[in-house]
PDB file of C-alpha atoms and ligand atoms in Angstrom:
ATOM      1  CA  UNK A1486     169.283 121.930  13.874  1.00  0.00           C
ATOM      2  CA  UNK A1487     166.773 123.001  16.497  1.00  0.00           C
ATOM      3  CA  UNK A1488     163.287 124.241  15.700  1.00  0.00           C
ATOM      4  CA  UNK A1489     161.065 125.966  18.255  1.00  0.00           C
ATOM      5  CA  UNK A1490     157.430 126.395  17.265  1.00  0.00           C
ATOM      6  CA  UNK A1491     153.890 126.598  18.604  1.00  0.00           C
ATOM      7  CA  UNK A1492     152.052 123.519  17.404  1.00  0.00           C
ATOM      8  CA  UNK A1493     148.808 121.613  17.801  1.00  0.00           C
ATOM      9  CA  UNK A1494     149.139 117.820  18.215  1.00  0.00           C
ATOM     10  CA  UNK A1495     146.877 116.283  15.561  1.00  0.00           C
ATOM     11  CA  UNK A1496     147.645 112.580  15.752  1.00  0.00           C
ATOM     12  CA  UNK A1497     149.918 110.122  17.537  1.00  0.00           C
ATOM     13  CA  UNK A1498     150.754 106.559  16.536  1.00  0.00           C
ATOM     14  CA  UNK A1499     152.763 104.011  18.519  1.00  0.00           C
ATOM     15  CA  UNK A1500     156.297 103.428  17.318  1.00  0.00           C
ATOM     16  CA  UNK A1501     158.835 100.856  18.546  1.00  0.00           C
ATOM     17  CA  UNK A1502     158.482  99.826  22.195  1.00  0.00           C
ATOM     18  CA  UNK A1503     158.050 103.144  23.966  1.00  0.00           C
ATOM     19  CA  UNK A1504     157.883 105.884  21.346  1.00  0.00           C
ATOM     20  CA  UNK A1505     155.176 107.678  19.456  1.00  0.00           C
ATOM     21  CA  UNK A1506     155.212 109.385  16.095  1.00  0.00           C
ATOM     22  CA  UNK A1507     153.367 112.691  16.295  1.00  0.00           C
ATOM     23  CA  UNK A1508     151.705 114.620  13.512  1.00  0.00           C
ATOM     24  CA  UNK A1509     152.053 118.265  14.542  1.00  0.00           C
ATOM     25  CA  UNK A1510     150.370 121.288  12.970  1.00  0.00           C
ATOM     26  CA  UNK A1511     153.075 123.894  13.517  1.00  0.00           C
ATOM     27  CA  UNK A1512     152.936 127.670  13.165  1.00  0.00           C
ATOM     28  CA  UNK A1513     155.011 128.823  10.196  1.00  0.00           C
ATOM     29  CA  UNK A1514     155.647 125.217   9.109  1.00  0.00           C
ATOM     30  CA  UNK A1515     152.338 123.444   8.583  1.00  0.00           C
ATOM     31  CA  UNK A1516     152.059 119.728   9.152  1.00  0.00           C
ATOM     32  CA  UNK A1517     155.167 117.823  10.185  1.00  0.00           C
ATOM     33  CA  UNK A1518     155.979 114.522  11.854  1.00  0.00           C
ATOM     34  CA  UNK A1519     158.201 114.131  14.883  1.00  0.00           C
ATOM     35  CA  UNK A1520     159.236 111.197  17.051  1.00  0.00           C
ATOM     36  CA  UNK A1521     158.560 111.539  20.763  1.00  0.00           C
ATOM     37  CA  UNK A1522     160.930 109.096  22.461  1.00  0.00           C
ATOM     38  CA  UNK A1523     160.099 107.099  25.572  1.00  0.00           C
ATOM     39  CA  UNK A1524     156.715 108.756  25.855  1.00  0.00           C
ATOM     40  CA  UNK A1525     154.786 105.528  26.495  1.00  0.00           C
ATOM     41  CA  UNK A1526     156.713 104.822  29.703  1.00  0.00           C
ATOM     42  CA  UNK A1527     154.621 105.436  32.816  1.00  0.00           C
ATOM     43  CA  UNK A1528     156.702 108.312  34.172  1.00  0.00           C
ATOM     44  CA  UNK A1529     157.448 110.019  30.849  1.00  0.00           C
ATOM     45  CA  UNK A1530     157.735 113.779  31.310  1.00  0.00           C
ATOM     46  CA  UNK A1531     156.529 114.551  27.795  1.00  0.00           C
ATOM     47  CA  UNK A1532     153.370 112.414  27.985  1.00  0.00           C
ATOM     48  CA  UNK A1533     151.180 115.528  27.688  1.00  0.00           C
ATOM     49  CA  UNK A1534     152.948 116.535  24.469  1.00  0.00           C
ATOM     50  CA  UNK A1535     151.801 113.328  22.750  1.00  0.00           C
ATOM     51  CA  UNK A1536     148.124 113.760  23.698  1.00  0.00           C
ATOM     52  CA  UNK A1537     145.541 114.825  21.110  1.00  0.00           C
ATOM     53  CA  UNK A1538     144.543 118.506  21.413  1.00  0.00           C
ATOM     54  CA  UNK A1539     147.849 119.441  23.090  1.00  0.00           C
ATOM     55  CA  UNK A1540     148.717 122.994  22.019  1.00  0.00           C
ATOM     56  CA  UNK A1541     152.254 123.725  23.100  1.00  0.00           C
ATOM     57  CA  UNK A1542     155.569 125.267  22.215  1.00  0.00           C
ATOM     58  CA  UNK A1543     157.555 122.297  20.945  1.00  0.00           C
ATOM     59  CA  UNK A1544     161.308 122.244  20.638  1.00  0.00           C
ATOM     60  CA  UNK A1545     162.344 119.832  17.919  1.00  0.00           C
ATOM     61  CA  UNK A1546     165.715 118.600  16.776  1.00  0.00           C
ATOM     62  CA  UNK A1547     165.867 117.598  13.181  1.00  0.00           C
ATOM     63  CA  UNK A1548     167.478 117.386   9.834  1.00  0.00           C
ATOM     64  CA  UNK A1549     166.137 116.526   6.404  1.00  0.00           C
ATOM     65  CA  UNK A1550     162.586 116.780   7.661  1.00  0.00           C
ATOM     66  CA  UNK A1551     163.027 114.137  10.386  1.00  0.00           C
ATOM     67  CA  UNK A1552     162.308 115.609  13.778  1.00  0.00           C
ATOM     68  CA  UNK A1553     162.547 114.459  17.394  1.00  0.00           C
ATOM     69  CA  UNK A1554     160.729 116.237  20.216  1.00  0.00           C
ATOM     70  CA  UNK A1555     163.278 117.541  22.761  1.00  0.00           C
ATOM     71  CA  UNK A1556     160.918 119.475  25.026  1.00  0.00           C
ATOM     72  CA  UNK A1557     157.488 121.069  25.091  1.00  0.00           C
ATOM     73  CA  UNK A1558     155.821 123.752  27.137  1.00  0.00           C
ATOM     74  CA  UNK A1559     152.047 123.580  27.314  1.00  0.00           C
ATOM     75  CA  UNK A1560     149.810 126.490  26.231  1.00  0.00           C
ATOM     76  CA  UNK A1561     146.508 124.604  26.529  1.00  0.00           C
ATOM     77  CA  UNK A1562     145.543 120.937  26.833  1.00  0.00           C
ATOM     78  CA  UNK A1563     141.789 121.584  26.396  1.00  0.00           C
ATOM     79  CA  UNK A1564     140.989 119.224  29.260  1.00  0.00           C
ATOM     80  CA  UNK A1565     137.168 119.754  29.243  1.00  0.00           C
ATOM     81  CA  UNK A1566     137.157 117.830  25.929  1.00  0.00           C
ATOM     82  CA  UNK A1567     137.991 114.634  27.817  1.00  0.00           C
ATOM     83  CA  UNK A1568     134.946 114.915  30.064  1.00  0.00           C
ATOM     84  CA  UNK A1569     132.197 115.110  27.447  1.00  0.00           C
ATOM     85  CA  UNK A1570     131.985 112.561  24.672  1.00  0.00           C
ATOM     86  CA  UNK A1571     130.158 114.937  22.294  1.00  0.00           C
ATOM     87  CA  UNK A1572     132.767 117.649  22.738  1.00  0.00           C
ATOM     88  CA  UNK A1573     135.522 115.037  22.419  1.00  0.00           C
ATOM     89  CA  UNK A1574     134.329 113.828  19.000  1.00  0.00           C
ATOM     90  CA  UNK A1575     133.568 117.340  17.738  1.00  0.00           C
ATOM     91  CA  UNK A1576     137.116 118.374  18.677  1.00  0.00           C
ATOM     92  CA  UNK A1577     138.552 115.158  17.199  1.00  0.00           C
ATOM     93  CA  UNK A1578     136.798 116.079  13.944  1.00  0.00           C
ATOM     94  CA  UNK A1579     138.639 119.429  13.966  1.00  0.00           C
ATOM     95  CA  UNK A1580     142.024 117.666  14.267  1.00  0.00           C
ATOM     96  CA  UNK A1581     141.080 115.097  11.639  1.00  0.00           C
ATOM     97  CA  UNK A1582     139.921 117.712   9.123  1.00  0.00           C
ATOM     98  CA  UNK A1583     143.169 119.692   9.583  1.00  0.00           C
ATOM     99  CA  UNK A1584     145.169 116.511   9.084  1.00  0.00           C
ATOM    100  CA  UNK A1585     143.254 115.508   5.940  1.00  0.00           C
ATOM    101  CA  UNK A1586     143.195 118.988   4.374  1.00  0.00           C
ATOM    102  CA  UNK A1587     146.844 119.893   4.870  1.00  0.00           C
ATOM    103  CA  UNK A1588     149.550 118.512   2.654  1.00  0.00           C
ATOM    104  CA  UNK A1589     152.808 117.932   4.568  1.00  0.00           C
ATOM    105  CA  UNK A1590     154.989 121.032   4.833  1.00  0.00           C
ATOM    106  CA  UNK A1591     152.450 123.606   3.602  1.00  0.00           C
ATOM    107  CA  UNK A1592     152.080 126.332   6.184  1.00  0.00           C
ATOM    108  CA  UNK A1593     148.580 127.510   7.012  1.00  0.00           C
ATOM    109  CA  UNK A1594     148.664 129.693  10.092  1.00  0.00           C
ATOM    110  CA  UNK A1595     145.106 130.921   9.457  1.00  0.00           C
ATOM    111  CA  UNK A1596     143.776 127.364   9.697  1.00  0.00           C
ATOM    112  CA  UNK A1597     145.914 126.692  12.793  1.00  0.00           C
ATOM    113  CA  UNK A1598     144.538 129.762  14.557  1.00  0.00           C
ATOM    114  CA  UNK A1599     141.017 128.824  13.533  1.00  0.00           C
ATOM    115  CA  UNK A1600     141.506 125.258  14.839  1.00  0.00           C
ATOM    116  CA  UNK A1601     142.821 126.449  18.226  1.00  0.00           C
ATOM    117  CA  UNK A1602     139.975 128.966  18.590  1.00  0.00           C
ATOM    118  CA  UNK A1603     137.493 126.258  17.617  1.00  0.00           C
ATOM    119  CA  UNK A1604     138.818 123.926  20.336  1.00  0.00           C
ATOM    120  CA  UNK A1605     138.393 126.776  22.859  1.00  0.00           C
ATOM    121  CA  UNK A1606     134.869 127.364  21.568  1.00  0.00           C
ATOM    122  CA  UNK A1607     133.990 123.665  21.824  1.00  0.00           C
ATOM    123  CA  UNK A1608     135.226 123.612  25.460  1.00  0.00           C
ATOM    124  CA  UNK A1609     133.183 126.670  26.398  1.00  0.00           C
ATOM    125  CA  UNK A1610     129.988 126.479  24.342  1.00  0.00           C
ATOM    126  CA  UNK A1611     127.758 124.773  21.782  1.00  0.00           C
ATOM    127  CA  UNK A1612     130.065 122.347  20.023  1.00  0.00           C
ATOM    128  CA  UNK A1613     127.798 121.797  16.987  1.00  0.00           C
ATOM    129  CA  UNK A1614     127.615 125.475  16.100  1.00  0.00           C
ATOM    130  CA  UNK A1615     131.362 125.909  16.631  1.00  0.00           C
ATOM    131  CA  UNK A1616     132.167 122.847  14.536  1.00  0.00           C
ATOM    132  CA  UNK A1617     129.892 123.930  11.657  1.00  0.00           C
ATOM    133  CA  UNK A1618     131.531 127.376  11.533  1.00  0.00           C
ATOM    134  CA  UNK A1619     134.992 125.751  11.560  1.00  0.00           C
ATOM    135  CA  UNK A1620     134.143 123.328   8.738  1.00  0.00           C
ATOM    136  CA  UNK A1621     132.824 126.166   6.567  1.00  0.00           C
ATOM    137  CA  UNK A1622     135.974 128.238   7.075  1.00  0.00           C
ATOM    138  CA  UNK A1623     138.355 125.265   6.661  1.00  0.00           C
ATOM    139  CA  UNK A1624     136.633 124.284   3.407  1.00  0.00           C
ATOM    140  CA  UNK A1625     136.822 127.884   2.203  1.00  0.00           C
ATOM    141  CA  UNK A1626     140.554 128.079   3.054  1.00  0.00           C
ATOM    142  CA  UNK A1627     141.084 124.900   1.008  1.00  0.00           C
ATOM    143  CA  UNK A1628     139.330 126.449  -2.001  1.00  0.00           C
ATOM    144  CA  UNK A1629     136.007 124.641  -1.539  1.00  0.00           C
ATOM    145  CA  UNK A1630     133.819 127.575  -0.561  1.00  0.00           C
ATOM    146  CA  UNK A1631     130.236 126.657   0.207  1.00  0.00           C
ATOM    147  CA  UNK A1632     127.835 129.385  -0.913  1.00  0.00           C
ATOM    148  CA  UNK A1633     124.997 130.093   1.457  1.00  0.00           C
ATOM    149  CA  UNK A1634     123.519 133.488   0.448  1.00  0.00           C
ATOM    150  CA  UNK A1635     120.582 132.058  -1.474  1.00  0.00           C
ATOM    151  CA  UNK A1636     119.609 130.051  -4.526  1.00  0.00           C
ATOM    152  CA  UNK A1637     122.576 130.000  -6.910  1.00  0.00           C
ATOM    153  CA  UNK A1638     120.290 130.873  -9.833  1.00  0.00           C
ATOM    154  CA  UNK A1639     117.640 133.335  -8.583  1.00  0.00           C
ATOM    155  CA  UNK A1640     119.264 134.453  -5.306  1.00  0.00           C
ATOM    156  CA  UNK A1641     116.178 133.823  -3.179  1.00  0.00           C
ATOM    157  CA  UNK A1642     116.615 132.145   0.232  1.00  0.00           C
ATOM    158  CA  UNK A1643     115.384 128.561   0.288  1.00  0.00           C
ATOM    159  CA  UNK A1644     111.907 128.048   1.658  1.00  0.00           C
ATOM    160  CA  UNK A1645     110.641 124.525   2.138  1.00  0.00           C
ATOM    161  CA  UNK A1646     112.295 121.973  -0.081  1.00  0.00           C
ATOM    162  CA  UNK A1647     115.259 122.753  -2.288  1.00  0.00           C
ATOM    163  CA  UNK A1648     118.420 121.246  -3.694  1.00  0.00           C
ATOM    164  CA  UNK A1649     122.151 121.235  -3.125  1.00  0.00           C
ATOM    165  CA  UNK A1650     124.793 120.922  -5.821  1.00  0.00           C
ATOM    166  CA  UNK A1651     127.910 119.155  -4.542  1.00  0.00           C
ATOM    167  CA  UNK A1652     129.686 120.192  -7.762  1.00  0.00           C
ATOM    168  CA  UNK A1653     128.932 123.896  -7.412  1.00  0.00           C
ATOM    169  CA  UNK A1654     128.934 124.039  -3.605  1.00  0.00           C
ATOM    170  CA  UNK A1655     125.588 125.797  -3.254  1.00  0.00           C
ATOM    171  CA  UNK A1656     121.817 125.573  -3.069  1.00  0.00           C
ATOM    172  CA  UNK A1657     119.010 125.865  -5.596  1.00  0.00           C
ATOM    173  CA  UNK A1658     115.442 126.687  -4.626  1.00  0.00           C
ATOM    174  CA  UNK A1659     112.486 124.477  -5.601  1.00  0.00           C
ATOM    175  CA  UNK A1660     111.672 126.812  -8.526  1.00  0.00           C
ATOM    176  CA  UNK A1661     115.128 126.419 -10.049  1.00  0.00           C
ATOM    177  CA  UNK A1662     115.794 122.676 -10.146  1.00  0.00           C
ATOM    178  CA  UNK A1663     119.140 121.663 -11.627  1.00  0.00           C
ATOM    179  CA  UNK A1664     120.464 118.416 -12.954  1.00  0.00           C
ATOM    180  CA  UNK A1665     122.805 116.519 -10.662  1.00  0.00           C
ATOM    181  CA  UNK A1666     121.538 118.185  -7.485  1.00  0.00           C
ATOM    182  CA  UNK A1667     120.376 116.394  -4.379  1.00  0.00           C
ATOM    183  CA  UNK A1668     117.444 117.292  -2.144  1.00  0.00           C
ATOM    184  CA  UNK A1669     118.284 119.704   0.679  1.00  0.00           C
ATOM    185  CA  UNK A1670     115.828 121.567   2.831  1.00  0.00           C
ATOM    186  CA  UNK A1671     115.318 124.967   4.363  1.00  0.00           C
ATOM    187  CA  UNK A1672     116.600 123.904   7.820  1.00  0.00           C
ATOM    188  CA  UNK A1673     119.994 122.910   6.374  1.00  0.00           C
ATOM    189  CA  UNK A1674     120.193 126.099   4.329  1.00  0.00           C
ATOM    190  CA  UNK A1675     119.214 128.399   7.208  1.00  0.00           C
ATOM    191  CA  UNK A1676     121.668 126.705   9.598  1.00  0.00           C
ATOM    192  CA  UNK A1677     124.619 127.011   7.217  1.00  0.00           C
ATOM    193  CA  UNK A1678     123.734 130.594   6.304  1.00  0.00           C
ATOM    194  CA  UNK A1679     123.543 131.600   9.997  1.00  0.00           C
ATOM    195  CA  UNK A1680     126.851 129.830  10.771  1.00  0.00           C
ATOM    196  CA  UNK A1681     128.585 131.626   7.930  1.00  0.00           C
ATOM    197  CA  UNK A1682     127.262 134.990   9.086  1.00  0.00           C
ATOM    198  CA  UNK A1683     128.218 134.321  12.710  1.00  0.00           C
ATOM    199  CA  UNK A1684     124.565 134.479  13.807  1.00  0.00           C
ATOM    200  CA  UNK A1685     122.928 132.155  16.363  1.00  0.00           C
ATOM    201  CA  UNK A1686     121.829 128.924  14.682  1.00  0.00           C
ATOM    202  CA  UNK A1687     118.114 128.151  14.371  1.00  0.00           C
ATOM    203  CA  UNK A1688     116.809 125.475  16.723  1.00  0.00           C
ATOM    204  CA  UNK A1689     115.582 122.100  15.417  1.00  0.00           C
ATOM    205  CA  UNK A1690     117.401 119.411  13.484  1.00  0.00           C
ATOM    206  CA  UNK A1691     119.157 121.836  11.107  1.00  0.00           C
ATOM    207  CA  UNK A1692     122.530 121.381  12.808  1.00  0.00           C
ATOM    208  CA  UNK A1693     122.587 117.637  12.292  1.00  0.00           C
ATOM    209  CA  UNK A1694     121.434 118.022   8.695  1.00  0.00           C
ATOM    210  CA  UNK A1695     124.041 120.723   8.059  1.00  0.00           C
ATOM    211  CA  UNK A1696     126.802 118.524   9.496  1.00  0.00           C
ATOM    212  CA  UNK A1697     125.708 115.605   7.290  1.00  0.00           C
ATOM    213  CA  UNK A1698     125.842 117.851   4.231  1.00  0.00           C
ATOM    214  CA  UNK A1699     129.267 119.218   5.230  1.00  0.00           C
ATOM    215  CA  UNK A1700     130.587 115.674   5.773  1.00  0.00           C
ATOM    216  CA  UNK A1701     129.433 114.624   2.304  1.00  0.00           C
ATOM    217  CA  UNK A1702     130.745 117.821   0.693  1.00  0.00           C
ATOM    218  CA  UNK A1703     134.128 117.353   2.394  1.00  0.00           C
ATOM    219  CA  UNK A1704     134.295 113.715   1.243  1.00  0.00           C
ATOM    220  CA  UNK A1705     133.450 114.586  -2.361  1.00  0.00           C
ATOM    221  CA  UNK A1706     135.912 117.483  -2.574  1.00  0.00           C
ATOM    222  CA  UNK A1707     138.854 115.825  -0.816  1.00  0.00           C
ATOM    223  CA  UNK A1708     138.218 112.123  -1.462  1.00  0.00           C
ATOM    224  CA  UNK A1709     138.679 111.559   2.296  1.00  0.00           C
ATOM    225  CA  UNK A1710     136.244 110.403   4.974  1.00  0.00           C
ATOM    226  CA  UNK A1711     136.365 112.204   8.315  1.00  0.00           C
ATOM    227  CA  UNK A1712     135.506 109.329  10.693  1.00  0.00           C
ATOM    228  CA  UNK A1713     135.380 111.458  13.865  1.00  0.00           C
ATOM    229  CA  UNK A1714     132.849 113.719  12.196  1.00  0.00           C
ATOM    230  CA  UNK A1715     130.673 110.680  11.401  1.00  0.00           C
ATOM    231  CA  UNK A1716     131.006 109.544  15.007  1.00  0.00           C
ATOM    232  CA  UNK A1717     129.978 112.979  16.258  1.00  0.00           C
ATOM    233  CA  UNK A1718     126.954 113.081  13.943  1.00  0.00           C
ATOM    234  CA  UNK A1719     125.917 109.648  15.203  1.00  0.00           C
ATOM    235  CA  UNK A1720     126.044 110.936  18.788  1.00  0.00           C
ATOM    236  CA  UNK A1721     123.873 114.039  18.399  1.00  0.00           C
TER     237      UNK A1721
HETATM  238 ZN1   ZN B2722     115.935 129.812  -7.336  1.00  0.00          ZN
END
């Protein structure tokens, strides 16, 4: 049976002498694995289809969930990501988060569209701001909404020092301390609130702090570590 689908290449691992096993995030299908044969040979025509960030129409042959790539036609390879190490790791974090959040075979076209738009945004603009907005929406789609309107108890915006509850996914101001919360400041709060509202992010170190908080929140909710995200945070 043949399957034709738009898909984003999330991950490739070497297989046998010349093949790769691809993890594809496919429209209408979700995450699936497919063998790409002969793709490690120097002159392989489908080399591009086994590269991270490749967004293409893949034609797959398969039965019982085992697929082989027959052909692919490129929509976008996001080449600027290969020329800037910061953009590269920010974009790698997008692929990694999709891979970790999605169970095999569960379709999530909203997340796919968001991931592709995020890769475009990382190519063209501020990768930190784009990545923060993506992480917030991906976490929300997975049922781990992070609440950024104000203190979870009194509703006031954070000013100065405050707290974050990893259990509840939100902030508490300094006047409303809660058990089991961890310190979190105004810069983190204001950055996440602006990202969620689609506003320009405040300058300063808020972006790095917000990314650290998102990394920890992601790890606690999913039990998975996003290594590319850590690498990106180390770089900025
Ligand atoms: Zn409060």
